[in-house]
PDB file of C-alpha atoms in Angstrom:
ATOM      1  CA  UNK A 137      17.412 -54.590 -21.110  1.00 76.00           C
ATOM      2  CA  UNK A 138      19.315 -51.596 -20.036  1.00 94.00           C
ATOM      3  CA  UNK A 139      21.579 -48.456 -21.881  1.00 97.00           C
ATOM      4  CA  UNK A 140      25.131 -48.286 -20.476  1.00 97.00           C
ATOM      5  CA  UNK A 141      27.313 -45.198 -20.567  1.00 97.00           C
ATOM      6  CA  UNK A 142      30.709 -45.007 -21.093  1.00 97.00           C
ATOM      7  CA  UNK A 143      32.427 -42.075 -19.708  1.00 95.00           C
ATOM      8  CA  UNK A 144      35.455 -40.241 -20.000  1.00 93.00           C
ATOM      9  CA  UNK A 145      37.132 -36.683 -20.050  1.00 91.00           C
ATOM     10  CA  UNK A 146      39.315 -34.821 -21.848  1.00 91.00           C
ATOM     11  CA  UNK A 147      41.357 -31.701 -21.205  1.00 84.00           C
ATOM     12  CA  UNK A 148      40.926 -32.027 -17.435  1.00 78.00           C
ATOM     13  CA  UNK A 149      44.519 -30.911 -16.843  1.00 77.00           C
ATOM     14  CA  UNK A 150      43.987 -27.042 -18.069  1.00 73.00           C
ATOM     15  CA  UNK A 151      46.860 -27.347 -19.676  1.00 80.00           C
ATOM     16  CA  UNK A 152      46.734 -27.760 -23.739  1.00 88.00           C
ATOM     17  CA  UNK A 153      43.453 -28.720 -24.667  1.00 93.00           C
ATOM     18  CA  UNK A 154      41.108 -25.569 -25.610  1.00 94.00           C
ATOM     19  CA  UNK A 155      38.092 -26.867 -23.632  1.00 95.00           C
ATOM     20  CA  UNK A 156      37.676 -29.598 -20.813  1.00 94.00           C
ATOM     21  CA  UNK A 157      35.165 -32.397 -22.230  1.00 96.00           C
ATOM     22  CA  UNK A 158      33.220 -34.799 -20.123  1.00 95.00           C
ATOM     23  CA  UNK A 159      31.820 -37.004 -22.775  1.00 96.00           C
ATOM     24  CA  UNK A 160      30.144 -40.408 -23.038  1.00 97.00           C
ATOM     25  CA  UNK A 161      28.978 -42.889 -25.179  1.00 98.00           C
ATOM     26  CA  UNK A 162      25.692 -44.913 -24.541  1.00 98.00           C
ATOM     27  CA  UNK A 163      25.310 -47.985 -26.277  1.00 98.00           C
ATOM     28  CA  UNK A 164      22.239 -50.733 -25.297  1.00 97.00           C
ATOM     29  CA  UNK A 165      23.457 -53.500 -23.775  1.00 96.00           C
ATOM     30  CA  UNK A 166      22.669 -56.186 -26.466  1.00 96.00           C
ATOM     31  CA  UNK A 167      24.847 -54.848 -28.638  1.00 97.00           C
ATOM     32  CA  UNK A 168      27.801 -54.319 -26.444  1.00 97.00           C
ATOM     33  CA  UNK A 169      29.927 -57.294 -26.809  1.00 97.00           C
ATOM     34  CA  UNK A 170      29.328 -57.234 -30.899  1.00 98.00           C
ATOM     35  CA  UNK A 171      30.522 -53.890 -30.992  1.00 98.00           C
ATOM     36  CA  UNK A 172      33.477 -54.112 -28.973  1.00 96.00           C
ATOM     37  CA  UNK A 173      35.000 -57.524 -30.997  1.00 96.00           C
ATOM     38  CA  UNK A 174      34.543 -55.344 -33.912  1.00 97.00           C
ATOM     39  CA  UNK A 175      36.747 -52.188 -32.206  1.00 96.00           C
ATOM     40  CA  UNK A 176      39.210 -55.071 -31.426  1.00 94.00           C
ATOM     41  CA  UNK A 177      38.761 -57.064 -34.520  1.00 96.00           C
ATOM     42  CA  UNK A 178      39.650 -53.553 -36.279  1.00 96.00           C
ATOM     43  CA  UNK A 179      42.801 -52.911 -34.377  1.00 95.00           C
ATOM     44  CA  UNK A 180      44.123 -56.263 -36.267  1.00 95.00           C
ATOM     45  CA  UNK A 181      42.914 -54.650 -39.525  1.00 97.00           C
ATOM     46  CA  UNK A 182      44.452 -51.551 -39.626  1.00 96.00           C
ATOM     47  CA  UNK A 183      47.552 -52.104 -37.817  1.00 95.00           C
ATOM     48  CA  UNK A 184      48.288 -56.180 -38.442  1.00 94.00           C
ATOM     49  CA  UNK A 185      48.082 -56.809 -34.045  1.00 92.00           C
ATOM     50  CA  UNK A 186      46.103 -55.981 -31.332  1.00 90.00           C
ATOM     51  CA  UNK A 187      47.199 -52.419 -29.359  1.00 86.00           C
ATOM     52  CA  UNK A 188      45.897 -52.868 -26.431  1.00 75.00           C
ATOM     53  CA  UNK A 189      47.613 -55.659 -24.544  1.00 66.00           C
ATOM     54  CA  UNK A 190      49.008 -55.481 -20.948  1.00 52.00           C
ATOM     55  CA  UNK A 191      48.602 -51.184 -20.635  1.00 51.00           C
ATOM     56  CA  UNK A 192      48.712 -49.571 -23.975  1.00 59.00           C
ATOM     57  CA  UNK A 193      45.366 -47.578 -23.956  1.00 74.00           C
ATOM     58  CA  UNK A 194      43.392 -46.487 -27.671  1.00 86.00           C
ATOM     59  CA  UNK A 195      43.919 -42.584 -26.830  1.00 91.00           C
ATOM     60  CA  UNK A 196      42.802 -39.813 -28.799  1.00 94.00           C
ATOM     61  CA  UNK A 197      46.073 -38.029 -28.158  1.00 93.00           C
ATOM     62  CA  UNK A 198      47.698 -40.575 -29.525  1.00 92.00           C
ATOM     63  CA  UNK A 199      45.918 -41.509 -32.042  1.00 95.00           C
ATOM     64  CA  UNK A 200      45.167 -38.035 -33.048  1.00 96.00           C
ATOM     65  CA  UNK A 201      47.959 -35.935 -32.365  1.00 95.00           C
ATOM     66  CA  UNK A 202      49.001 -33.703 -34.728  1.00 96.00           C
ATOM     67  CA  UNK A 203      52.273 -35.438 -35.440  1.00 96.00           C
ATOM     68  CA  UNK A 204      50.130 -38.565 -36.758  1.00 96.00           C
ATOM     69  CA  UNK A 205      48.498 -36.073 -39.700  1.00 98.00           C
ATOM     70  CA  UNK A 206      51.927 -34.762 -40.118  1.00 97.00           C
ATOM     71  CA  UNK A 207      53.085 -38.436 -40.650  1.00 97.00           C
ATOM     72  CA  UNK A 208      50.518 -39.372 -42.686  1.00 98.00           C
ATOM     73  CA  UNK A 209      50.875 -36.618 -45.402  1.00 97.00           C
ATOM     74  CA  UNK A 210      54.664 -37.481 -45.847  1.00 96.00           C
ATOM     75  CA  UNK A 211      53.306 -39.744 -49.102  1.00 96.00           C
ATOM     76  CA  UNK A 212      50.490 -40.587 -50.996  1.00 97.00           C
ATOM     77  CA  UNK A 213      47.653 -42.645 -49.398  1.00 97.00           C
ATOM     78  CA  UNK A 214      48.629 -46.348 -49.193  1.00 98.00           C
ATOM     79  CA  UNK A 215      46.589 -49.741 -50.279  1.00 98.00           C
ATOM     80  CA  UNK A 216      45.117 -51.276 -47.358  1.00 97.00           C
ATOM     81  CA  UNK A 217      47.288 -54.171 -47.263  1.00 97.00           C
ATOM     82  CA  UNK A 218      50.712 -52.394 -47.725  1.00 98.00           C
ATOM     83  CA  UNK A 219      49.725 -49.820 -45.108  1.00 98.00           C
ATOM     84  CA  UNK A 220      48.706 -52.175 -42.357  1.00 97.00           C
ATOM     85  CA  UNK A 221      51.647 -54.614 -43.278  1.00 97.00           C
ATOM     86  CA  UNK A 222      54.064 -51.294 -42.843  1.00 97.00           C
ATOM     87  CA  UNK A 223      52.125 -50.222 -39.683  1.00 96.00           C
ATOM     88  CA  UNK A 224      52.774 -53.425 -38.465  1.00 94.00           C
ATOM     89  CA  UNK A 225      56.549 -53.622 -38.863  1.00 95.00           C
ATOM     90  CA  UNK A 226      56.537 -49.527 -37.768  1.00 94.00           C
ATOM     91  CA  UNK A 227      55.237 -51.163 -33.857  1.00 92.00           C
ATOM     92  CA  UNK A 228      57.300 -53.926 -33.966  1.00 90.00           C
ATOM     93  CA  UNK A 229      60.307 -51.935 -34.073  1.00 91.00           C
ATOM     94  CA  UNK A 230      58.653 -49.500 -31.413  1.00 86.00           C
ATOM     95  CA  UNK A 231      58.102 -52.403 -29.237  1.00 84.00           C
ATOM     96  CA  UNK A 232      61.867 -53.717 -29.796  1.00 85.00           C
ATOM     97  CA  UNK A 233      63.441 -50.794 -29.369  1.00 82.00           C
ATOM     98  CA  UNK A 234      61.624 -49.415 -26.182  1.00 80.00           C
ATOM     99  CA  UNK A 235      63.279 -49.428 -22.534  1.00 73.00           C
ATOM    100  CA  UNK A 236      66.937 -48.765 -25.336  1.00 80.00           C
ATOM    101  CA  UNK A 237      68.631 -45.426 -25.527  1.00 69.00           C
ATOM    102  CA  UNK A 238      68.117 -46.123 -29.798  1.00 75.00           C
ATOM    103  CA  UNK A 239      65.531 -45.045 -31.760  1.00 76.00           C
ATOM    104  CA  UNK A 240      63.254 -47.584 -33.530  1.00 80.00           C
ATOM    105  CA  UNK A 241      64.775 -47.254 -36.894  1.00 88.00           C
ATOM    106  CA  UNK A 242      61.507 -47.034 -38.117  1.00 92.00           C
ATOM    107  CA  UNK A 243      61.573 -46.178 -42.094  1.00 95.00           C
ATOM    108  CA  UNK A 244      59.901 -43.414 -43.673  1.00 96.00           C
ATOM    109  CA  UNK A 245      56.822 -45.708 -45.540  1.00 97.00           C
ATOM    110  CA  UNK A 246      56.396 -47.359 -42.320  1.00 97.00           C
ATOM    111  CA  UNK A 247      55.591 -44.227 -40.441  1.00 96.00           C
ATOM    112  CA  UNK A 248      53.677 -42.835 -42.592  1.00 98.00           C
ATOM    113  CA  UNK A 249      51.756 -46.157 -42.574  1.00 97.00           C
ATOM    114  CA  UNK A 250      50.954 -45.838 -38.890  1.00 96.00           C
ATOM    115  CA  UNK A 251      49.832 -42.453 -39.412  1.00 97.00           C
ATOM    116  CA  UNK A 252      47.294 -43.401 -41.965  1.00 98.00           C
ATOM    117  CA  UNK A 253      46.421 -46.699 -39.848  1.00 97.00           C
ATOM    118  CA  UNK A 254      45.365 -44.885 -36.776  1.00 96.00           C
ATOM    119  CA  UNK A 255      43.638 -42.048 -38.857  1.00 98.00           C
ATOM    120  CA  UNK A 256      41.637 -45.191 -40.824  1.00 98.00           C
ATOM    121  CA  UNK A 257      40.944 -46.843 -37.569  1.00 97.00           C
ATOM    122  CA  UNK A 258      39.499 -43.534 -35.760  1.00 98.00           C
ATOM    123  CA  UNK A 259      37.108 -43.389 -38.484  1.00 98.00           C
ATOM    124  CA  UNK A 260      35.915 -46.520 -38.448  1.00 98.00           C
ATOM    125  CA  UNK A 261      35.600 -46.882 -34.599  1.00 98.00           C
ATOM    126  CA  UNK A 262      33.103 -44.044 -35.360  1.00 98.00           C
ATOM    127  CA  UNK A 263      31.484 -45.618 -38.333  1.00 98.00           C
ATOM    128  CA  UNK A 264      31.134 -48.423 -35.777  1.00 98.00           C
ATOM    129  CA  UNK A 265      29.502 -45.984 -33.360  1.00 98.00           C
ATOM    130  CA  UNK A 266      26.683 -45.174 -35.976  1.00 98.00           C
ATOM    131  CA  UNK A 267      26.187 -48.810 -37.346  1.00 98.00           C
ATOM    132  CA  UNK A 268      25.353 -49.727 -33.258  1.00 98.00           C
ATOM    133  CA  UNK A 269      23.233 -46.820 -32.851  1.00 97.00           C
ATOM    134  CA  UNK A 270      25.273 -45.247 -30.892  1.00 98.00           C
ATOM    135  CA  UNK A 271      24.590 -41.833 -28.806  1.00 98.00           C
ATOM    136  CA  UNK A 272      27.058 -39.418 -27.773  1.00 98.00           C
ATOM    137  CA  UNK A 273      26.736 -37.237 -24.874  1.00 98.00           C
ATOM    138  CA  UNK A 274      28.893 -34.413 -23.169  1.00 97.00           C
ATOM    139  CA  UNK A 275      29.340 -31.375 -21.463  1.00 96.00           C
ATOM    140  CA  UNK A 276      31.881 -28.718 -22.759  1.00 96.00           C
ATOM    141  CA  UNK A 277      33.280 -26.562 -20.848  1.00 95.00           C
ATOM    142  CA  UNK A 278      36.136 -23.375 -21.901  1.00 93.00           C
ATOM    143  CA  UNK A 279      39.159 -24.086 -20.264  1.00 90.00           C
ATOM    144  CA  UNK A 280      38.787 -20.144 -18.335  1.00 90.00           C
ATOM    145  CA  UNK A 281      35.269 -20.791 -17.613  1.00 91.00           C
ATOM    146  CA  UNK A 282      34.610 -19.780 -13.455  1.00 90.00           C
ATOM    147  CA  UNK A 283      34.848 -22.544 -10.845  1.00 87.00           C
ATOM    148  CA  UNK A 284      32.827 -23.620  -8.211  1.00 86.00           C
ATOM    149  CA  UNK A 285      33.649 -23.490  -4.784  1.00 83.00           C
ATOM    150  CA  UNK A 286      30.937 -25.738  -3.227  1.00 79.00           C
ATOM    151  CA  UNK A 287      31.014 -29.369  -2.621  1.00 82.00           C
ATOM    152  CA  UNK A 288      28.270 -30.653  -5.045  1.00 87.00           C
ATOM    153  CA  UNK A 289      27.707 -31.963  -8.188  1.00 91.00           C
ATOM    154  CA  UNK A 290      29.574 -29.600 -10.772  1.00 91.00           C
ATOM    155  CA  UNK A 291      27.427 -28.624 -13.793  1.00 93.00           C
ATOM    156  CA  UNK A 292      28.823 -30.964 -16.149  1.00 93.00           C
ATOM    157  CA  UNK A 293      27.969 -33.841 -14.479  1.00 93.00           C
ATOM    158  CA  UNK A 294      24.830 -32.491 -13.901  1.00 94.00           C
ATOM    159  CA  UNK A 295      23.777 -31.587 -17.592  1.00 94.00           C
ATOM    160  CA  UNK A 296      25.454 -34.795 -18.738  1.00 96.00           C
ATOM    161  CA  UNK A 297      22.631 -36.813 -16.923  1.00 95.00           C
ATOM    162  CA  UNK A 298      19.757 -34.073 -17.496  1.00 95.00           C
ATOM    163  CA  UNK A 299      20.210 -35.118 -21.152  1.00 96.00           C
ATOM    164  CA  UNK A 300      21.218 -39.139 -20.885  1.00 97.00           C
ATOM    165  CA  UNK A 301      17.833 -38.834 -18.723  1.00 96.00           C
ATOM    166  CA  UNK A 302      16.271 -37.386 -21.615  1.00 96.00           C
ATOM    167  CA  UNK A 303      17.006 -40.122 -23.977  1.00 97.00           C
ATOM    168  CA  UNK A 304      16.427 -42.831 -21.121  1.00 97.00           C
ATOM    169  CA  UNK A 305      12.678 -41.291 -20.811  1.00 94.00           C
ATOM    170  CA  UNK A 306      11.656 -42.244 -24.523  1.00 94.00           C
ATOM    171  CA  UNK A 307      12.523 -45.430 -24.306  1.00 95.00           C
ATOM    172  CA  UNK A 308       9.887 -48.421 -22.916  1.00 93.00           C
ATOM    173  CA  UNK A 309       9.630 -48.029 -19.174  1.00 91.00           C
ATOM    174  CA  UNK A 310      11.706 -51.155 -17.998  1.00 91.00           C
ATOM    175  CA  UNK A 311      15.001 -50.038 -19.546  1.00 93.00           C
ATOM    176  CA  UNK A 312      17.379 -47.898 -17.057  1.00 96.00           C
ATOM    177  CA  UNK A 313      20.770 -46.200 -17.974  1.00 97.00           C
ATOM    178  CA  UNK A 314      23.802 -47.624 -15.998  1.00 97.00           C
ATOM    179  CA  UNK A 315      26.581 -44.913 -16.114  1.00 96.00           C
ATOM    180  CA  UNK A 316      30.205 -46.714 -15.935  1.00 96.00           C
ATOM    181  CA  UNK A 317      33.090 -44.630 -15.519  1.00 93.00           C
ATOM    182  CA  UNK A 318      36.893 -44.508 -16.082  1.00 89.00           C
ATOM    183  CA  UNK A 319      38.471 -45.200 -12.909  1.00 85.00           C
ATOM    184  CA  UNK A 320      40.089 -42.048 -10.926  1.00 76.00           C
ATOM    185  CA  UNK A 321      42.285 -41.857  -7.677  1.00 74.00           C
ATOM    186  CA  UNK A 322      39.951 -43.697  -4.972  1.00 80.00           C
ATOM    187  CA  UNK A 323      39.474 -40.238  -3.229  1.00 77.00           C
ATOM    188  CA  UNK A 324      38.300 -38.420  -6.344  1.00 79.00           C
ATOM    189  CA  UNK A 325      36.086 -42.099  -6.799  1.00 86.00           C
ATOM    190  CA  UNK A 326      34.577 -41.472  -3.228  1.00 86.00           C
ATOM    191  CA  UNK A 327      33.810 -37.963  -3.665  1.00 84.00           C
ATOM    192  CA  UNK A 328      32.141 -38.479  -7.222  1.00 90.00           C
ATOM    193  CA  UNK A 329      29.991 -41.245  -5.880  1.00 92.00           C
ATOM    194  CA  UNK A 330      28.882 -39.180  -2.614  1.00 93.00           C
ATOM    195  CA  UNK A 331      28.300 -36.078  -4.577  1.00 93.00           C
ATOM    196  CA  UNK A 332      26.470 -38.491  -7.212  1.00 94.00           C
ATOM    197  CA  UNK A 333      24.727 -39.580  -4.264  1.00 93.00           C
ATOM    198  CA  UNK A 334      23.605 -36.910  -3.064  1.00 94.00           C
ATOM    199  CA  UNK A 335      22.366 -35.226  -6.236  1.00 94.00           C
ATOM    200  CA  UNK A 336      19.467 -38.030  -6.970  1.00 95.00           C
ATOM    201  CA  UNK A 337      18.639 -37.963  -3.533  1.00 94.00           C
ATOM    202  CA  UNK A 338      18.405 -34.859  -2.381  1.00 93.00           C
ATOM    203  CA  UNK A 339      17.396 -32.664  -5.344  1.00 94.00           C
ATOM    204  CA  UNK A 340      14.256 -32.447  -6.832  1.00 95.00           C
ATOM    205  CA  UNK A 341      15.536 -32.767 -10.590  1.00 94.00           C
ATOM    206  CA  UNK A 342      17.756 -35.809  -9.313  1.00 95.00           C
ATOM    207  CA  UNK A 343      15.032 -37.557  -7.726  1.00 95.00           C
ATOM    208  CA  UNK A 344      12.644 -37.751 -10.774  1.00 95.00           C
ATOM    209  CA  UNK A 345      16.187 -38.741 -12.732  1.00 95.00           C
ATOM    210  CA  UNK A 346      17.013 -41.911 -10.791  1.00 95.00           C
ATOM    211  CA  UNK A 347      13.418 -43.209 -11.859  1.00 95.00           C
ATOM    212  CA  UNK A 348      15.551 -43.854 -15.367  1.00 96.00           C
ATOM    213  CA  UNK A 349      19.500 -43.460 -14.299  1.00 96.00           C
ATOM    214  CA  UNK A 350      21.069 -45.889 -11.830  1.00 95.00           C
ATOM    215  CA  UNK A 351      22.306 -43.382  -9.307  1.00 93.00           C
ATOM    216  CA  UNK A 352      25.974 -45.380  -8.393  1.00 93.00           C
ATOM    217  CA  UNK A 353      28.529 -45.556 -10.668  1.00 92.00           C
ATOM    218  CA  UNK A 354      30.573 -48.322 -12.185  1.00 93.00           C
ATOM    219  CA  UNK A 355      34.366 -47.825 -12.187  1.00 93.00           C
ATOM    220  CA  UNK A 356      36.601 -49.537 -14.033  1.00 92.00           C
ATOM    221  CA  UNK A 357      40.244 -49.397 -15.714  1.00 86.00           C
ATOM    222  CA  UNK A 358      40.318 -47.372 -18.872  1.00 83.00           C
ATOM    223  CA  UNK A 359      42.941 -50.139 -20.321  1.00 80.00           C
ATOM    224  CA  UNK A 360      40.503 -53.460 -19.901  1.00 79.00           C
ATOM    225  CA  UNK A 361      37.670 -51.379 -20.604  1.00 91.00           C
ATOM    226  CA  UNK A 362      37.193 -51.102 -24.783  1.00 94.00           C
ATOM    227  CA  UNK A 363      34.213 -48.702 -24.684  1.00 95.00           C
ATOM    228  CA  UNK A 364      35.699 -46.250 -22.041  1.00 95.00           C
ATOM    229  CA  UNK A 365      38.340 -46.111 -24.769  1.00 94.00           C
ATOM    230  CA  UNK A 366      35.872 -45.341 -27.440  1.00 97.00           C
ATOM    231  CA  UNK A 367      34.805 -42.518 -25.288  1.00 96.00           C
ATOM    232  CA  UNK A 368      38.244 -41.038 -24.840  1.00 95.00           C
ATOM    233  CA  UNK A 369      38.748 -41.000 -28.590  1.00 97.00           C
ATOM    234  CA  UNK A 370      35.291 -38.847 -28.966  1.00 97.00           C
ATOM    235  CA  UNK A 371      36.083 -36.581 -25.768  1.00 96.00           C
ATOM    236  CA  UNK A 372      39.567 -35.783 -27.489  1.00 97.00           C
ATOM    237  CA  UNK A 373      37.651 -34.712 -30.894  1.00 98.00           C
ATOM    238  CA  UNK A 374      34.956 -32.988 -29.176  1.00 98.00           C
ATOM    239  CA  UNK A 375      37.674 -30.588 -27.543  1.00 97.00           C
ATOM    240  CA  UNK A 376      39.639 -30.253 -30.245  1.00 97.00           C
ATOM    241  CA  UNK A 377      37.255 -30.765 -33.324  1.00 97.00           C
ATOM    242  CA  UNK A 378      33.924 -30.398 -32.630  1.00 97.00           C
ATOM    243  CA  UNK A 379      32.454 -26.636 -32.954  1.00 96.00           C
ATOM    244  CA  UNK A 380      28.965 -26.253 -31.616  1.00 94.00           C
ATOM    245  CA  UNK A 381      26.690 -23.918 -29.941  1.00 86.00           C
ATOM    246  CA  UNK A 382      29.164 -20.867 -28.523  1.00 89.00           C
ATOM    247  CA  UNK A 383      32.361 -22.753 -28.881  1.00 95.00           C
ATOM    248  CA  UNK A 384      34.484 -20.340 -30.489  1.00 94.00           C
ATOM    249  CA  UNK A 385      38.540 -21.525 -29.938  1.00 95.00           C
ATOM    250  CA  UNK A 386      39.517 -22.895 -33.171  1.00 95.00           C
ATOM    251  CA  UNK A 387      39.486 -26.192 -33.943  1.00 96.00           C
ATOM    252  CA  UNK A 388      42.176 -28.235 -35.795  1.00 97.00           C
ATOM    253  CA  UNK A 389      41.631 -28.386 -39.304  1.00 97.00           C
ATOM    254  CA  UNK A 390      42.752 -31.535 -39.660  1.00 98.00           C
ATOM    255  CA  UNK A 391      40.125 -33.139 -37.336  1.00 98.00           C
ATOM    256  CA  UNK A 392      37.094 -31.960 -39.173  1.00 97.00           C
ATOM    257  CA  UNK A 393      35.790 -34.979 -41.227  1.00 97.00           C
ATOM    258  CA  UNK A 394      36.281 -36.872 -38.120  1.00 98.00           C
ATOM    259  CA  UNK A 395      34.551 -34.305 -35.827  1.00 98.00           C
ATOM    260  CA  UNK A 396      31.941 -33.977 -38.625  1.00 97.00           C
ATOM    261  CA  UNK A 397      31.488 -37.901 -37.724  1.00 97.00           C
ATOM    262  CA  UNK A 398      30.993 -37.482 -33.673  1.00 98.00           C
ATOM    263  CA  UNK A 399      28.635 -34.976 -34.431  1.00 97.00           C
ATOM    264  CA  UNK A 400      26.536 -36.769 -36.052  1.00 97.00           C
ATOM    265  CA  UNK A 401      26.104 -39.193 -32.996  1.00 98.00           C
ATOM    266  CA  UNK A 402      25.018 -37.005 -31.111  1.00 97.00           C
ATOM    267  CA  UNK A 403      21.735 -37.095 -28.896  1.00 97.00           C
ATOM    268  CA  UNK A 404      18.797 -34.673 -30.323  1.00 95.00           C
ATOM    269  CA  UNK A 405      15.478 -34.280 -29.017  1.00 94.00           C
ATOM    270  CA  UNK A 406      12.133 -31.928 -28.992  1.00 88.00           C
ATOM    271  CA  UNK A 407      11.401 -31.384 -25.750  1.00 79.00           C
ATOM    272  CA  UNK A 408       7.730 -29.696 -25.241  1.00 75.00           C
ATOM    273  CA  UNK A 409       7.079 -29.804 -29.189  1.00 71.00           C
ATOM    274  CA  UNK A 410       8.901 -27.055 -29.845  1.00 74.00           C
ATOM    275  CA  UNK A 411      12.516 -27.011 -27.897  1.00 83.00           C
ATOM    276  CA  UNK A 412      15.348 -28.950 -29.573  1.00 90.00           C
ATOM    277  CA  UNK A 413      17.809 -30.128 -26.759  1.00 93.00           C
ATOM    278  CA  UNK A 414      20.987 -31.481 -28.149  1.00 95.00           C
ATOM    279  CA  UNK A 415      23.443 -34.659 -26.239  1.00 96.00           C
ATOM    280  CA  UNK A 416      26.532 -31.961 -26.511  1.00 97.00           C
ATOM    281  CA  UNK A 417      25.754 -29.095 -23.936  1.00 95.00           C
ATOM    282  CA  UNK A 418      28.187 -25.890 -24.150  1.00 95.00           C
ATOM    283  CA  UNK A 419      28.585 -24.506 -20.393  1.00 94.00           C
ATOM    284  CA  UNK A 420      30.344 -21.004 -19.754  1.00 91.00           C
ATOM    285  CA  UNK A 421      29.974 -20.777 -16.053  1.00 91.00           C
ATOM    286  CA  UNK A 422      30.180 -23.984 -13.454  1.00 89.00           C
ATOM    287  CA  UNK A 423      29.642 -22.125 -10.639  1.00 87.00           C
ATOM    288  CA  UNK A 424      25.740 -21.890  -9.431  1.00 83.00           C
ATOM    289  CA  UNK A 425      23.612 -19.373  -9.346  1.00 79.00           C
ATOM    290  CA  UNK A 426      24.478 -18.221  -6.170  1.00 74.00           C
ATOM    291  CA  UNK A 427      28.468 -18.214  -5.937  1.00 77.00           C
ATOM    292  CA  UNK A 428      27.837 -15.836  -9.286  1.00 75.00           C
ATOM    293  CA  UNK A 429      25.327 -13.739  -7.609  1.00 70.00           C
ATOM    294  CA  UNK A 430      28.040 -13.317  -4.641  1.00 67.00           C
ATOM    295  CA  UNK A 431      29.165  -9.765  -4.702  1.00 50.00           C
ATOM    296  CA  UNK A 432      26.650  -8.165  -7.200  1.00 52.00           C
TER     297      UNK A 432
END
């Protein structure tokens, strides 16, 4: 048996998002394929069809956004049935209408439907998470944090697997971790895999790592790929929800029961008897000790 982990990021562009997340989900293998035809079996129930077919992606920015809460508080909460019926006819009219210089002549209930729908289905994807024992693991970093310069592993990455390796070492000796990732421009794919490469080979720390981490990747298409979609969702509520060790941007308001939710997934372990290491790891500066020493 092995541990497989999801990965994706959030934030990456600098641009909106008050932190950059690289954030996974690990899940054991057995219970893989029961947990994603529940995430798609859900996607029926809160929003009467499946939406993910051909390239429509389950996003946390568009699940989340804040026009969705906006939506959502137009009226009172709706029954189940009337809200996923409504959510329903809100996408069909989305659908019909797209590629047309109209809008979808959506009504009022209906939207407000879909905005309850996707909030609903968030936090069940994540009650989902903790009925499969699900761990989550990232690496947060501020959006001005320093850069490195070198041509290595960044930090992220690097903490990221310190702590999957963590949880991988307390489990019985003949189950690995597999790390599978959302797919990025070949180039960026051949750099992460040689810099991937060369971290479990060539470092101490990375050698005594691949004893319990498959070194190579997996890469595969966010949009076939349900539990690379899960782990967009929680990247997009870690950067914008979750507040933990010295994240201090605000968060959105709105997000906290769900952030409340991711954070209890998280990984937590003593280390030594006495240090608690946590799955989410808060990182200031990416650049190594010696770019920062440059200069001094």
């Amino acid at each position: 048996m092995s541990f497989l982990l999801f990965m994706d990021e959030s934030g990456h562009d600098l641009k909106e998002s008050p932190y950059e997340v690289l954030a996974g989900i690990c899940i054991e293998d057995r219970d893989l394929w029961n947990f994603i035809c529940q995430v798609q079996d859900a996607e029926t129930q809160f929003f009467g069809q499946r939406v993910t077919p051909g390239e429509l992606e389950l996003k946390g920015k568009e699940l989340l956004k804040r026009k969705t809460f906006r939506l959502a508080a137009q009226m009172a909460p709706l029954e189940h049935t009337e809200r996923t019926r409504l959510a329903h006819a809100c996408l069909q009219k989305g659908t019909a209408a797209k590629g047309t210089a109209e809008g979808s002549g959506a009504t009022r209930a209906e939207l407000t439907a879909l905005g309850q729908a996707k909030i609903a289905f968030v936090e069940h994807i994540l009650e989902l998470c903790g009925q499969y024992r699900v761990r989550v693991f990232a690496s947060v970093v501020d959006r001005d944090a320093p850069r490195p310069h070198g041509d290595f592993l960044r930090k992220d990455y690097a903490y990221l697997f310190e702590r999957y390796f963590y949880f991988l070492d307390e489990q019985p000796a003949t189950q690995l971790g597999l790390v599978v990732f959302d797919e990025l421009e070949r180039a960026l794919c051949h750099i992460l895999v040689d810099q991937m490469g060369r971290y479990f080979r060539e470092t101490a720390k990375g050698r005594m790592r691949a004893a319990r981490v498959i070194p190579e990747p997996f890469f595969v298409h966010s949009h076939l790929t349900t539990a690379i979609q899960v782990a967009d969702i929680v990247a997009y509520l870690i950067a914008w929800g979750v507040r933990v060790g010295g994240m201090t941007r605000p968060a959105r308001t709105e997000l906290s029961r769900l952030a409340e939710r991711v954070s209890q997934l998280r990984y937590r372990t003593m280390r030594d008897g006495e240090h608690v290491t946590w799955g989410i790891a808060v990182i200031d500066d990416l650049r190594p000790r010696d770019e920062r020493n440059e200069g001094q």
